[in-house]
Coordinates of C-alpha atoms and ligand atoms in Angstrom, one line a residue:
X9 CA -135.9 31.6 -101.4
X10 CA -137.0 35.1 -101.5
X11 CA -138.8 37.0 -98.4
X12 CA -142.1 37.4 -98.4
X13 CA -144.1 39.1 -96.1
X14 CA -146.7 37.0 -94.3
X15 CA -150.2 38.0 -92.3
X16 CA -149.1 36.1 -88.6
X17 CA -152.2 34.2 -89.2
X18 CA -151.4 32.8 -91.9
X19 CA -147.8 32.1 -90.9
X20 CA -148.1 28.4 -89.0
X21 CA -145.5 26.0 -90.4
X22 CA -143.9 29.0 -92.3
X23 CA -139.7 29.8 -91.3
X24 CA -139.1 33.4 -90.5
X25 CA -136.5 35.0 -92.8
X26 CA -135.7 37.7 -90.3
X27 CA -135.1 37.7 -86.8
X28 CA -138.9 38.9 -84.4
X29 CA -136.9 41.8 -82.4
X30 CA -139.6 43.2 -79.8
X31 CA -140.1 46.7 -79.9
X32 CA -141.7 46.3 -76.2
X33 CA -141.3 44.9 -72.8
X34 CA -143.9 41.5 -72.1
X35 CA -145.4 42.3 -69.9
X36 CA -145.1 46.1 -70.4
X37 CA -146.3 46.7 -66.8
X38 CA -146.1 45.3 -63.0
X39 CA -149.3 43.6 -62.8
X40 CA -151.1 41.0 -60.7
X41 CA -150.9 37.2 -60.7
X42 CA -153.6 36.9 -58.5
X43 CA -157.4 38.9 -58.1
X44 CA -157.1 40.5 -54.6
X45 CA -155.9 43.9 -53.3
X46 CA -152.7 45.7 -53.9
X47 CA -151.0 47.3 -50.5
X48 CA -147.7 48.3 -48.8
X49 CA -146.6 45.4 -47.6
X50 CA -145.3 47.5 -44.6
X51 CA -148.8 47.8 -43.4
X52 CA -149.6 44.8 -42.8
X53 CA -146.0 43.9 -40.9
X54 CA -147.5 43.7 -38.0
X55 CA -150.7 41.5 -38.2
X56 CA -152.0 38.5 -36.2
X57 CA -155.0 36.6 -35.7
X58 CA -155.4 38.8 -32.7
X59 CA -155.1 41.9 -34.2
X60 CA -155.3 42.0 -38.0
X61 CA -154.2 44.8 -40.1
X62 CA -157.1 46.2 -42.1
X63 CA -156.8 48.8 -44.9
X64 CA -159.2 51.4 -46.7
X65 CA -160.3 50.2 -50.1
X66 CA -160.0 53.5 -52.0
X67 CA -160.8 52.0 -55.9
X68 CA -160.1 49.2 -58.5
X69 CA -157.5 48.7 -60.5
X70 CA -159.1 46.5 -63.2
X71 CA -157.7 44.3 -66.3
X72 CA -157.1 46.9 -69.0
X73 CA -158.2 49.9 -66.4
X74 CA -155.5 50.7 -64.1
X75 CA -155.9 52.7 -60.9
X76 CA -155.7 56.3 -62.0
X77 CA -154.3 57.3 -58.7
X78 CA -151.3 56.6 -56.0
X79 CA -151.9 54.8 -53.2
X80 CA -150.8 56.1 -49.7
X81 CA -150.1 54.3 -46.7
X82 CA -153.3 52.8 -44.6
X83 CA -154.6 52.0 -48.4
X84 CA -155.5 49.2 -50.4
X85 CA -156.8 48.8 -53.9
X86 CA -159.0 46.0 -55.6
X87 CA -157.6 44.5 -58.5
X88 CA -157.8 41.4 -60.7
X89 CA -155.1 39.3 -62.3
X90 CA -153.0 40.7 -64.9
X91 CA -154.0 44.7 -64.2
X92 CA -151.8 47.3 -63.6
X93 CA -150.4 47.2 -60.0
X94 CA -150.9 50.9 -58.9
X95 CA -148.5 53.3 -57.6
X96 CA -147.3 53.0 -54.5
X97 CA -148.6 49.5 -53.8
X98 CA -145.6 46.9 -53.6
X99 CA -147.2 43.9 -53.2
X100 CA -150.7 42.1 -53.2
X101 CA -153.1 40.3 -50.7
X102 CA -155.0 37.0 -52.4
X103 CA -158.7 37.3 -52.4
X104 CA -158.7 34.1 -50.9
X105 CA -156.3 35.4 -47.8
X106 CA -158.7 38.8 -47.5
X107 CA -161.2 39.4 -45.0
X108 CA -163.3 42.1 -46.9
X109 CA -166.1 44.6 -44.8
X110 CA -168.0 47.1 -46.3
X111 CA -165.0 49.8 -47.5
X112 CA -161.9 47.5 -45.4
X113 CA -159.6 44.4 -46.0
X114 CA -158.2 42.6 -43.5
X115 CA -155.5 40.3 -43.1
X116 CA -154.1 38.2 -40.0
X117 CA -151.1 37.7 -41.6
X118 CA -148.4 39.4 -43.1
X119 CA -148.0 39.9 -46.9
X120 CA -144.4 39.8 -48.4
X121 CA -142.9 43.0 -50.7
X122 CA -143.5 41.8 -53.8
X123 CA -145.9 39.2 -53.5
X124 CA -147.8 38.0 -56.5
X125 CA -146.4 41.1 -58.5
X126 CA -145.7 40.3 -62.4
X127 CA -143.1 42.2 -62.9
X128 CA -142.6 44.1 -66.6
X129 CA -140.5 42.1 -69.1
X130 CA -139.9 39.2 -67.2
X131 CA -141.4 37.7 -70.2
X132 CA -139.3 39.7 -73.2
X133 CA -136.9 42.7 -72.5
X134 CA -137.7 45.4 -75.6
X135 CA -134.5 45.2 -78.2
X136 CA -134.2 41.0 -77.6
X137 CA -134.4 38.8 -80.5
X138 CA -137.2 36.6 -79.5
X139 CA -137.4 34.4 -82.4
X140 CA -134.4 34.2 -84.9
X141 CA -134.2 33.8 -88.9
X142 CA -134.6 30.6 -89.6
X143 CA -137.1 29.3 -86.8
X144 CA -140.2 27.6 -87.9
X145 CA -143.4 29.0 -86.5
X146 CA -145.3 27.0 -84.6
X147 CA -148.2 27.7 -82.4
X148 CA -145.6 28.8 -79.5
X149 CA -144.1 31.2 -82.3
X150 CA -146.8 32.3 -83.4
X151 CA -148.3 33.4 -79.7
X152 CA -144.8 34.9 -78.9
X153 CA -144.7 36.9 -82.2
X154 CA -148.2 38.4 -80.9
X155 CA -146.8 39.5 -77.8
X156 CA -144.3 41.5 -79.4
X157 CA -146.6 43.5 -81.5
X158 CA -145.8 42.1 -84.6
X159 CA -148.8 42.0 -87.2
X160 CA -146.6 39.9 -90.2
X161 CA -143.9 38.2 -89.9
X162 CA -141.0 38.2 -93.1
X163 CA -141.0 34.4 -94.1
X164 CA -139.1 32.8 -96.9
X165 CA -141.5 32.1 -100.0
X166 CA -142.0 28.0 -99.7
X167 CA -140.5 26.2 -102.3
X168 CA -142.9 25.2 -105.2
X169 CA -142.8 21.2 -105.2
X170 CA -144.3 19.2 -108.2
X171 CA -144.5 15.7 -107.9
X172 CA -144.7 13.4 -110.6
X173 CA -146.0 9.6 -109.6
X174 CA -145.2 7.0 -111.8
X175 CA -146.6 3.6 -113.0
X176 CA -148.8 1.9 -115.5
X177 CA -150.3 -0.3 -112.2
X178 CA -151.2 2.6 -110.2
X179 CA -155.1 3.1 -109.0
X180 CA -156.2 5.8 -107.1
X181 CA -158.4 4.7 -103.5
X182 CA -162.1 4.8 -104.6
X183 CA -161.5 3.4 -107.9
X184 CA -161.9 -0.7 -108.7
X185 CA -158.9 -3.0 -108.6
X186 CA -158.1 -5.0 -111.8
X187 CA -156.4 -8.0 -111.6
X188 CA -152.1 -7.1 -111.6
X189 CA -152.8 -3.0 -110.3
X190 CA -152.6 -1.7 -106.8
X191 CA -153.0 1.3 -104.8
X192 CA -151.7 4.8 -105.3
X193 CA -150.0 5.0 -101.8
X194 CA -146.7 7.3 -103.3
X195 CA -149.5 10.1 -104.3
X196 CA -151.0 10.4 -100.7
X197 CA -147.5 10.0 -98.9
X198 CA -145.3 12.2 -100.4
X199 CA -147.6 15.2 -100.9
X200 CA -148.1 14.9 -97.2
X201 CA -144.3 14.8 -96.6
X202 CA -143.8 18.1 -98.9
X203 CA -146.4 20.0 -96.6
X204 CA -144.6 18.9 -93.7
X205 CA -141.4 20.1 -94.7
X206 CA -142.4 23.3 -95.4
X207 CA -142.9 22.9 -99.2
X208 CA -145.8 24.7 -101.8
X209 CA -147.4 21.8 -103.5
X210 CA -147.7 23.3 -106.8
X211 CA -148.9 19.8 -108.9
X212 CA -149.3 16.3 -108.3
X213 CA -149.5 14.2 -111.2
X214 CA -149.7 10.6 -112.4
X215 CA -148.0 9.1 -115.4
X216 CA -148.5 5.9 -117.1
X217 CA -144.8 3.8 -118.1
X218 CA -145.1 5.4 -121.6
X219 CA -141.7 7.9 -122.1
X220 CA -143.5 10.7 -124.4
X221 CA -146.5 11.0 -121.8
X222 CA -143.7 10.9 -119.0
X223 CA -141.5 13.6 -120.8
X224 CA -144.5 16.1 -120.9
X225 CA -145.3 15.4 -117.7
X226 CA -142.0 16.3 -116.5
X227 CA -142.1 19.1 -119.0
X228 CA -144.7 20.7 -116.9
X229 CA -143.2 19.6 -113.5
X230 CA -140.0 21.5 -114.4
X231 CA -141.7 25.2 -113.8
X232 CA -141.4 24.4 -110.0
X233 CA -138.4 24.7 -108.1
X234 CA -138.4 21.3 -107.1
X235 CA -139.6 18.2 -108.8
X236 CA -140.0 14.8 -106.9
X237 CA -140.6 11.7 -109.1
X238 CA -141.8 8.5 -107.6
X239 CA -141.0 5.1 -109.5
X240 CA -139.4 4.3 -112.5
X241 CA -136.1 5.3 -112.3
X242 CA -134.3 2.0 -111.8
X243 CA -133.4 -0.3 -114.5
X244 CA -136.4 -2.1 -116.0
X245 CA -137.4 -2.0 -119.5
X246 CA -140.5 0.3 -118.5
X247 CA -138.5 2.8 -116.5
X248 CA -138.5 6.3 -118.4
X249 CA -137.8 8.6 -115.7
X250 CA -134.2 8.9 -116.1
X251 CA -134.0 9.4 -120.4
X252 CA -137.2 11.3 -119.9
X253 CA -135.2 13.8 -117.6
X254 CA -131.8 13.7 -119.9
X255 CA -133.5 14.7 -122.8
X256 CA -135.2 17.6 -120.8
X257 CA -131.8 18.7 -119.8
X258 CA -131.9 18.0 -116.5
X259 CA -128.1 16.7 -115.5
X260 CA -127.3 14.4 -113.6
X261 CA -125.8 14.6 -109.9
X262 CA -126.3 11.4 -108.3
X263 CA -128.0 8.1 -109.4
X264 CA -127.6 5.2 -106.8
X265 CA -127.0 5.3 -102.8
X266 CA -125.3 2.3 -100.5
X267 CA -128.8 2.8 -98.5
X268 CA -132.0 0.3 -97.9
X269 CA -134.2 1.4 -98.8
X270 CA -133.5 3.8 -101.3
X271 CA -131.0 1.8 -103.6
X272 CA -132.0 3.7 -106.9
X273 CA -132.5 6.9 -105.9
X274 CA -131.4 9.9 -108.8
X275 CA -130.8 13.5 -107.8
X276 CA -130.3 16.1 -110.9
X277 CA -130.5 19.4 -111.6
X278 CA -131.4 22.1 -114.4
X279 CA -130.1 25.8 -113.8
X280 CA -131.8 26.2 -110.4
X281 CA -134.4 23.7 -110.0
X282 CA -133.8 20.7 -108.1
X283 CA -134.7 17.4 -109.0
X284 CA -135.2 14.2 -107.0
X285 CA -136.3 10.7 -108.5
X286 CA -137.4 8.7 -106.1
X287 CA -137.7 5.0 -105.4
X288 CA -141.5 3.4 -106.4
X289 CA -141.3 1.4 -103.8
X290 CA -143.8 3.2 -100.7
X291 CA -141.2 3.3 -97.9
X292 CA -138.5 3.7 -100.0
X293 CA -139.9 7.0 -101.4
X294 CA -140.6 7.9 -97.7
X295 CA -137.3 7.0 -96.5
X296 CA -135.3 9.0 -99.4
X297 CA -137.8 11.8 -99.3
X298 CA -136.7 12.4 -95.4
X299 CA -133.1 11.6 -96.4
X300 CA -132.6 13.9 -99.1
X301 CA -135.7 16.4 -99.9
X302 CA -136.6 17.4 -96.5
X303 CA -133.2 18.7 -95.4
X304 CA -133.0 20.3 -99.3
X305 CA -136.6 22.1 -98.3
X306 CA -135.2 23.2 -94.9
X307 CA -132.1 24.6 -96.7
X308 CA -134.1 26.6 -99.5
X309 CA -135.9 27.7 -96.9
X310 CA -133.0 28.8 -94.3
X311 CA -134.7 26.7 -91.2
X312 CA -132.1 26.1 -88.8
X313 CA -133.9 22.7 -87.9
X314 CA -132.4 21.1 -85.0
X315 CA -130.5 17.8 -85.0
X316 CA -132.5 15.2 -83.3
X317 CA -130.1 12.7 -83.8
X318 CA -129.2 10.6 -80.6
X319 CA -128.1 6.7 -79.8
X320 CA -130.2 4.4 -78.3
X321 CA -129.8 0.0 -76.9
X322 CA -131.4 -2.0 -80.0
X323 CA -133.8 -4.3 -78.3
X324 CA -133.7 -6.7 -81.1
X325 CA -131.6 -8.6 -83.4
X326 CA -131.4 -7.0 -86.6
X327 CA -129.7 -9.3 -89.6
X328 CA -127.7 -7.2 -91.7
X329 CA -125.0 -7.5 -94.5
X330 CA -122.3 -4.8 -94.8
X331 CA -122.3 -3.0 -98.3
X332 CA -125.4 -0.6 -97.5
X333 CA -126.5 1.5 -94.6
X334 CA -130.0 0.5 -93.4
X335 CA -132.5 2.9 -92.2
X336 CA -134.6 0.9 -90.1
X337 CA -138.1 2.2 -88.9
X338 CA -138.2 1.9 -85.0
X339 CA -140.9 2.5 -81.7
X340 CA -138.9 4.7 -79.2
X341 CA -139.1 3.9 -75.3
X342 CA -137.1 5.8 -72.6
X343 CA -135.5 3.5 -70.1
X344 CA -133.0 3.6 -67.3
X345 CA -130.0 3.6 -69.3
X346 CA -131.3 5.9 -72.0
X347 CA -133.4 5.6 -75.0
X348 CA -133.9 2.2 -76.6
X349 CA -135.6 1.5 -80.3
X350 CA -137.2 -1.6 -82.0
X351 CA -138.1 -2.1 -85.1
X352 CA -141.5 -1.8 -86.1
X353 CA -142.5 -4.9 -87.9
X354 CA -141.2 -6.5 -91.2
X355 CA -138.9 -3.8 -92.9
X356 CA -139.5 -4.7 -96.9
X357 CA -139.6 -1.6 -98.9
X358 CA -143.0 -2.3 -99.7
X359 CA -144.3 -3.0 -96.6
X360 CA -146.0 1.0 -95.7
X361 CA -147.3 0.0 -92.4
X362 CA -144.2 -0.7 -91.2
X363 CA -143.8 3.2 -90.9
X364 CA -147.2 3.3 -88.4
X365 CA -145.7 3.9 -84.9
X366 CA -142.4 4.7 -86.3
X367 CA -140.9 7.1 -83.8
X368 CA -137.7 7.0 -84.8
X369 CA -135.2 5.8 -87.4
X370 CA -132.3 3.7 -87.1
X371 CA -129.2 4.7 -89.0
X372 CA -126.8 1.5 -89.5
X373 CA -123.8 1.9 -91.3
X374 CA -122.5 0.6 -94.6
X375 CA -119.6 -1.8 -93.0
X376 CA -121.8 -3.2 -90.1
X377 CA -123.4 -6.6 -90.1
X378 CA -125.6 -8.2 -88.4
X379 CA -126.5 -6.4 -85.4
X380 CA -127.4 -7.8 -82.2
X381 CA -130.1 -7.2 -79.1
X382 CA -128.7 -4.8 -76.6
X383 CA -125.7 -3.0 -79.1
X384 CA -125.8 0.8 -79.6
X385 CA -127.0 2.2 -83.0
X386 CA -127.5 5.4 -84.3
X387 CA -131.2 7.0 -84.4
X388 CA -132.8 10.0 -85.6
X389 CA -136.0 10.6 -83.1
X390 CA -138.6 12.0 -85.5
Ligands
AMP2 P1 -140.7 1.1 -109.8 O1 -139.5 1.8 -109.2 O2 -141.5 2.0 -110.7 O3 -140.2 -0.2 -110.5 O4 -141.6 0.7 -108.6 C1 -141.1 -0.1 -107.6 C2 -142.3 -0.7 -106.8 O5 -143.0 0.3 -106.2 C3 -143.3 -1.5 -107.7 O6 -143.7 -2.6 -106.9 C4 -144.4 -0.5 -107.9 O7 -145.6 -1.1 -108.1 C5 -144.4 0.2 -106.6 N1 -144.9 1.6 -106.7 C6 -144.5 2.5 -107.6 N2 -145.1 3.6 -107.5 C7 -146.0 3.5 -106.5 C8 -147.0 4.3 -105.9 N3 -147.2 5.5 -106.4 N4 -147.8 3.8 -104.9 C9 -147.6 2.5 -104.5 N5 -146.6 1.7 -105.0 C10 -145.9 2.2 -106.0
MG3 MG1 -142.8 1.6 -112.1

């Protein structure tokens, strides 16, 4: 995708294009973790409870207002936490540990060299890469691209997504059931996933089963760079997706996947836009949208998104028959041994809530069968 450049506070969820270099040190300066009084640690060597060493308090060296001055031996200078430790001091004495009179401190013991001193880039050394291309910005990113100074940050432009939802029986929430429809759940979903991943929602459409209204609809769609289609692009008598997409010119890369759910899904393409149609079914489209157009989005986008894959103990028998890899939605728990999964509840592709709670997925292969309590399977953790 091209680079953009992006206000940082605006850039949440966006993936940076270039690496943050800092031009400065974080923290710039030596400063105080603690409000007390910075000292020469030398002076107070010798203290006891008997006979306390007690310093001159010659100024303030306050957050944002250092201590103009150096300090000399016998002296000690207020100061708060995170200001500027002055010169000459090497260490500081905690409020808390400071017997104050009117113009002294006092302490009965000690203080260390060095003691509650911040020292400058201990945080970021000026010239490091902080964040590199391709990270996402989060709110950890975000605060860490501040601290280097940085007012924008050069992001890759989000891909533009249209998706196109499709089905005669399709109602949207709010709206009256008749007798044979149901819910919209694919238009709600997916959207959702696109934002996650980083896309642009550009449209979201619904089309009836009728293949004129679904090849304008797709018409339009096609001015993105990415198109996702829900439904109808199996083999029933009302599925139009698929001809609809031909006679656009869209070609054909893949059209069926050894994967449940998912079975029908079609990937195609038309000079550079990308096109997926996916499954009607609700978790299917879910499934196949985290399968195949999230990692698509994360490529277009250069986001060097780390592999979260990991095996964990099944904790329940899982009936399968080799010929398709499952993906099976799964709670996560941590135990001794490692990570273990279960699934959620019934795993029909039509059954949504069987995503609630789903922590991670389980990836079993084509060739295995039925797989039993307490064997090791393949998750992703999401
Ligand atoms: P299709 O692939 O169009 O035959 O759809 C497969 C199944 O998914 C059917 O039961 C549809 O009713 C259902 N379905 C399709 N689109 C949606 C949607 N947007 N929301 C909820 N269910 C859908
Ligand atoms: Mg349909």
């Amino acid at each position: 995708m091209p680079v953009e450049a992006v206000p940082l506070r605006e850039a949440l969820g966006r993936v940076l294009a270039e690496d943050v270099v800092s031009h400065d040190d974080v923290p710039g300066f030596d400063n105080s973790a603690m409000d007390g009084f910075a000292l020469r640690a030398s002076d107070t060597a010798a203290a006891t409870e008997a006979a306390p060493a007690t310093l001159t308090v010659i100024g303030e060296s306050r957050a944002g207002t250092p201590y103009a001055a150096r300090l000399e031996g016998g002296q000690a200078v207020r100061i708060s936490t995170g200001a500027m430790v002055p010169a000459g001091s090497d260490a500081v004495l905690r409020v808390e540990d400071a017997d104050e009179a009117a113009g002294t401190v006092s302490t009965t013991r000690p203080v260390t060299p060095g003691l509650e001193i911040r020292r400058a880039a201990e945080d970021i050394a000026a010239g490091e890469v902080v964040l590199p291309a391709g990270t996402r910005i989060g709110p950890a990113e975000l605060g860490v691209a501040a601290s280097t100074g940085a007012a924008g940050l050069s992001c890759a432009r989000p891909p533009r997504v249209a998706i196109v939802v499709t089905g005669d029986e399709l109602v949207e929430p709010g709206a009256p059931l008749r007798p044979g429809e149901i819910r919209n759940t694919n238009g709600y979903a997916v959207p959702a996933q696109v934002a996650g991943a980083g896309g642009n929602i550009l449209s979201v459409e619904t089309v009836g089963d009728d293949y004129g209204e679904t090849v304008d609809t797709l018409r339009r769609a096609l001015a993105a760079d990415v198109v996702v289609t829900t439904g109808g692009v199996s083999v029933g008598a009302h599925d139009h997706v698929k001809p609809a997409l031909a006679e656009l010119g869209v070609e054909e890369v893949f059209w069926g996947v050894a994967l449940r759910p998912g079975h029908p899904t079609w990937f195609g393409t038309t000079g550079p836009v990308l096109v997926f149609g996916l499954p009607g079914n609700p978790v299917s489209a879910m499934v196949t949208f985290h399968l195949f157009v999230r990692p698509a989005l994360a490529r277009m986008l250069g986001n060097q998104a780390a592999d979260r894959r990991a095996t964990a103990t099944i904790d329940a028998d899982y009936p399968k028959r080799p010929g398709r890899a499952h993906v099976v939605r799964c709670t996560l728990a941590v135990g001794p041994d490692g990570w273990h999964v279960r699934p959620t509840k019934e795993q029909g592709s039509h059954v949504l809530t069987s995503m609630l709670n789903a922590d991670a997925l389980a990836y079993l292969e084509v060739e295995r069968g039925d797989v039993s309590a307490g064997e090791t399977v393949e998750v992703e953790i999401l």
